[in-house]
Short mmCIF file of C-alpha atoms in Angstrom, two decimals:
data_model
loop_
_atom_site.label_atom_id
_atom_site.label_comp_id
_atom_site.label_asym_id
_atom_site.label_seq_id
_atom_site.Cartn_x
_atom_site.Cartn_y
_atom_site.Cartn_z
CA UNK N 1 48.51 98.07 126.55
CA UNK N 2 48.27 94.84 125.14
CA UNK N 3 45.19 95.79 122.96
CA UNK N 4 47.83 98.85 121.47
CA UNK N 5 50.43 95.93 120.54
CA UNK N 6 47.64 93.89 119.14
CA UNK N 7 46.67 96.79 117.21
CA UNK N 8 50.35 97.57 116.03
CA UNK N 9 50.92 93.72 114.98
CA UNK N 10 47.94 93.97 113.03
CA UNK N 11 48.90 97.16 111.33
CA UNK N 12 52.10 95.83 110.16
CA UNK N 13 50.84 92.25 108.92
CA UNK N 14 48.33 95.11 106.70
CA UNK N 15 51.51 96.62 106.14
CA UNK N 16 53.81 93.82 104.54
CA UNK N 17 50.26 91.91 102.74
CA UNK N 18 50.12 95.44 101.43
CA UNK N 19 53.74 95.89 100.23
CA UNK N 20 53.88 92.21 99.00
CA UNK N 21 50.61 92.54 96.76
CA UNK N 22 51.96 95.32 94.95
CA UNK N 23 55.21 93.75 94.14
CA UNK N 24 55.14 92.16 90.42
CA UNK N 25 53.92 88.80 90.00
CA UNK N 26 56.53 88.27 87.29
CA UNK N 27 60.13 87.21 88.07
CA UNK N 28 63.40 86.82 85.94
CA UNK N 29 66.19 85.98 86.73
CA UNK N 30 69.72 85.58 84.40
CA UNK N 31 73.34 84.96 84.90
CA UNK N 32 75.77 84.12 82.25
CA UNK N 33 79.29 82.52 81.88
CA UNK N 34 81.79 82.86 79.19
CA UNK N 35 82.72 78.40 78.56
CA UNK N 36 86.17 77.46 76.45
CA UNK N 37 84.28 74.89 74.67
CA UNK N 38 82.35 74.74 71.33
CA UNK N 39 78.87 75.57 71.28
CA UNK N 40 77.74 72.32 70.64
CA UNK N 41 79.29 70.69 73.28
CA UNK N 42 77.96 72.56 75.97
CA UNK N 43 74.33 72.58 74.15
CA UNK N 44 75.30 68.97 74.52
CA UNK N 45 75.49 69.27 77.89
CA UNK N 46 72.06 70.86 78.70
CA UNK N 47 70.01 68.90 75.77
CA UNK N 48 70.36 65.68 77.51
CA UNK N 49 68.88 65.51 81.16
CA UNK N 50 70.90 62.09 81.79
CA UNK N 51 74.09 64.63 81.26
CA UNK N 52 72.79 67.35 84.32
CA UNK N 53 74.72 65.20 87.13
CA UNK N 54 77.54 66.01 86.49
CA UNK N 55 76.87 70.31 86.44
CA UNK N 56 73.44 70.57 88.03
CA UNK N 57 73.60 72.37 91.17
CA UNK N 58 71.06 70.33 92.71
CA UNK N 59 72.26 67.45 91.55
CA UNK N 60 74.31 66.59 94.71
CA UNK N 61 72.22 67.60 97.29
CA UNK N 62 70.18 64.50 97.74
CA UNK N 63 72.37 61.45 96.36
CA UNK N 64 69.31 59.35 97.09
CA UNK N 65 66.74 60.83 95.04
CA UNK N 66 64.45 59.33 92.44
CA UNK N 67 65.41 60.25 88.98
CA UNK N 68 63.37 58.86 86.37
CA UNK N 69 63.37 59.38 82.40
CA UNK N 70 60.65 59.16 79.86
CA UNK N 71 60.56 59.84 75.95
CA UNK N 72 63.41 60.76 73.32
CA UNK N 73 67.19 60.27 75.13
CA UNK N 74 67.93 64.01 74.28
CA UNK N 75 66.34 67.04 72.86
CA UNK N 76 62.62 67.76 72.69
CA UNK N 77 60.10 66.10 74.31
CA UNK N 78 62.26 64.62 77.06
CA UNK N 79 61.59 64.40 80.71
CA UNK N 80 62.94 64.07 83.49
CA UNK N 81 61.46 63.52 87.07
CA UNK N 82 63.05 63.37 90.10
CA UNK N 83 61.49 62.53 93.87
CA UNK N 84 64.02 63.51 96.38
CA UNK N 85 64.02 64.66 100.14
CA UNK N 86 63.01 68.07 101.73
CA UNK N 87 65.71 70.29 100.21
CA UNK N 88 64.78 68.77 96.37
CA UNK N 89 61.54 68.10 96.28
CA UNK N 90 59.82 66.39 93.55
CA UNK N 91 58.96 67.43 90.20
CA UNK N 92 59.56 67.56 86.55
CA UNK N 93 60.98 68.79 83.61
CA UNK N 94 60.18 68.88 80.22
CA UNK N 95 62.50 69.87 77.11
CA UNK N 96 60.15 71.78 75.02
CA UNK N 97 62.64 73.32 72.41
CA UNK N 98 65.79 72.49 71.18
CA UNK N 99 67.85 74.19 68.92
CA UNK N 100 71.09 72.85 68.23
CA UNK N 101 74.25 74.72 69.36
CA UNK N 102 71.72 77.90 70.20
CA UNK N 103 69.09 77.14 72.65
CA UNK N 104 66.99 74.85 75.15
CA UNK N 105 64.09 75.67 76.45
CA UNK N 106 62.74 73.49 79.63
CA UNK N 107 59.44 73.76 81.68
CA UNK N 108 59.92 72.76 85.70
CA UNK N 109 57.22 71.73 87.44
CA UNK N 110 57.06 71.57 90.89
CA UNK N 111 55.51 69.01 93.39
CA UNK N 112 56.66 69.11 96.53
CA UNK N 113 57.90 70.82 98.92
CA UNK N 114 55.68 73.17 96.84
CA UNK N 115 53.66 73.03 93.62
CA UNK N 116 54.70 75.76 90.86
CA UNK N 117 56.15 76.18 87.48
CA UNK N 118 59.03 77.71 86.13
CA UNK N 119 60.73 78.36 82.52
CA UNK N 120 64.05 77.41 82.47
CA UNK N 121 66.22 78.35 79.60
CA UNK N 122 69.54 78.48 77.77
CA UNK N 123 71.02 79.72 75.25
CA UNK N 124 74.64 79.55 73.74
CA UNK N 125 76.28 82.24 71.54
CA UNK N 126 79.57 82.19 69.68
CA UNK N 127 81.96 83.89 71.06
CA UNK N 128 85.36 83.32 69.14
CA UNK N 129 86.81 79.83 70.20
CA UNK N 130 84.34 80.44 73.15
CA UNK N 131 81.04 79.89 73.86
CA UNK N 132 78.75 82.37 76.26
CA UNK N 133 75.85 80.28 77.69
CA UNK N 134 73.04 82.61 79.16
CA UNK N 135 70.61 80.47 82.04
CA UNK N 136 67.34 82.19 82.38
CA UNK N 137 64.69 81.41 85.39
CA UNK N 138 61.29 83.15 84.59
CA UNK N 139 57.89 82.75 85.40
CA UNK N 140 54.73 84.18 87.61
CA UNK N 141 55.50 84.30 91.54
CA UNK N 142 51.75 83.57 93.21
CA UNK N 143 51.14 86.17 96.75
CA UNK N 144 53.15 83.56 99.05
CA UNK N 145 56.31 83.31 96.79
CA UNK N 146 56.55 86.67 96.15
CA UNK N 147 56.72 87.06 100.24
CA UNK N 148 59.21 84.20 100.30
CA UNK N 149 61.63 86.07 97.73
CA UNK N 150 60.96 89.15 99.84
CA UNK N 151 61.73 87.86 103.25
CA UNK N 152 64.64 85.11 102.06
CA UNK N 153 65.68 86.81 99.16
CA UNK N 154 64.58 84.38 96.91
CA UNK N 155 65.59 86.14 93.87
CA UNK N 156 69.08 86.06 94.98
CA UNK N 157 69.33 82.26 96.05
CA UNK N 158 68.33 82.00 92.45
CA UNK N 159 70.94 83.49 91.10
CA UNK N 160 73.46 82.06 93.16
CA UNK N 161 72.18 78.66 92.50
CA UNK N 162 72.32 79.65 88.33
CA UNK N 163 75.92 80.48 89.15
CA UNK N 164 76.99 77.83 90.90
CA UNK N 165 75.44 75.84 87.94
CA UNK N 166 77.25 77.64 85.25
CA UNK N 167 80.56 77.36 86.91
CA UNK N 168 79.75 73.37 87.09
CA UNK N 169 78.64 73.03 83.30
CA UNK N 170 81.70 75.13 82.14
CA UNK N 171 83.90 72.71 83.93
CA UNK N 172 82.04 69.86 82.60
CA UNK N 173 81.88 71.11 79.07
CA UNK N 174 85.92 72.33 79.37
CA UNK N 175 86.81 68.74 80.38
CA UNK N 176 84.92 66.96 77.19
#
């Protein structure tokens, strides 16, 4: 009997290693929000890393951490690292394109709790006396990540974590 369950267990492990190989490596993941505010002030907003406390959405969770910021005070070729505790991690980010009133594109790097990259980017479109500011997560998802966003729906806390940001830089960029 307990040979059978062995057996089973093992089949299913074979099972989900299966199942998560053959998922694709490469994620995306994109939420937008419509902002009452001029393009540039919510590119504003996102070009300068010493602005993201106010509309980050991980900018809160760990009052204590490390932030730390190196280069130009805005735009490309800024950084910004930050050393927090469990639920932040440590890493860094890098503003590798700017391009005023219409995009910013930043490359995460992750430390700890895990190491891994991400592309993070923005862009902001005219839309009347409006703005619409599109986030974008992408990047390649290595065989234990891709489990991870299969078990805890990764994907999704993500997106939720995009749109909690948004909401946060559209009331920061409203208020300005």
């Amino acid at each position: 009997m307990l040979k059978k369950i062995v057996l089973v267990l093992v089949a299913l492990l074979a099972a989900f290693a299966i199942y998560v190989a053959l998922q694709p490596s490469d994620y995306r993941v994109e939420r937008t929000v419509t902002v009452d505010a001029p393009a540039s002030e919510v590119f504003a907003n996102v070009n300068d890393f010493h602005k993201w406390e106010s509309w980050s959405p991980w900018a809160k969770i760990d009052p204590n951490a490390k932030i730390a910021f190196e280069g130009p005070e805005a735009g490309e070729g800024t950084v910004m690292t930050w050393d927090g505790n469990d639920d932040v991690g440590a890493g860094k980010m890098t503003l590798i394109e700017s391009k005023p009133d219409e995009a910013v594109k930043i490359k995460v790097e992750f430390t700890r709790p895990f190491e891994g990259s991400t592309n993070s980017d923005f862009s902001f479109a005219p839309n009347g006396e409006q703005t619409d500011v599109t986030w974008t997560l992408s990047g390649m998802h290595n065989f234990v990540e891709k489990a991870f966003c299969l078990v805890m729906n990764g994907l999704d806390m993500m997106g939720s974590d995009l749109e909690k940001g948004l909401s946060q830089l559209k009331s920061a960029s409203e208020r300005s």
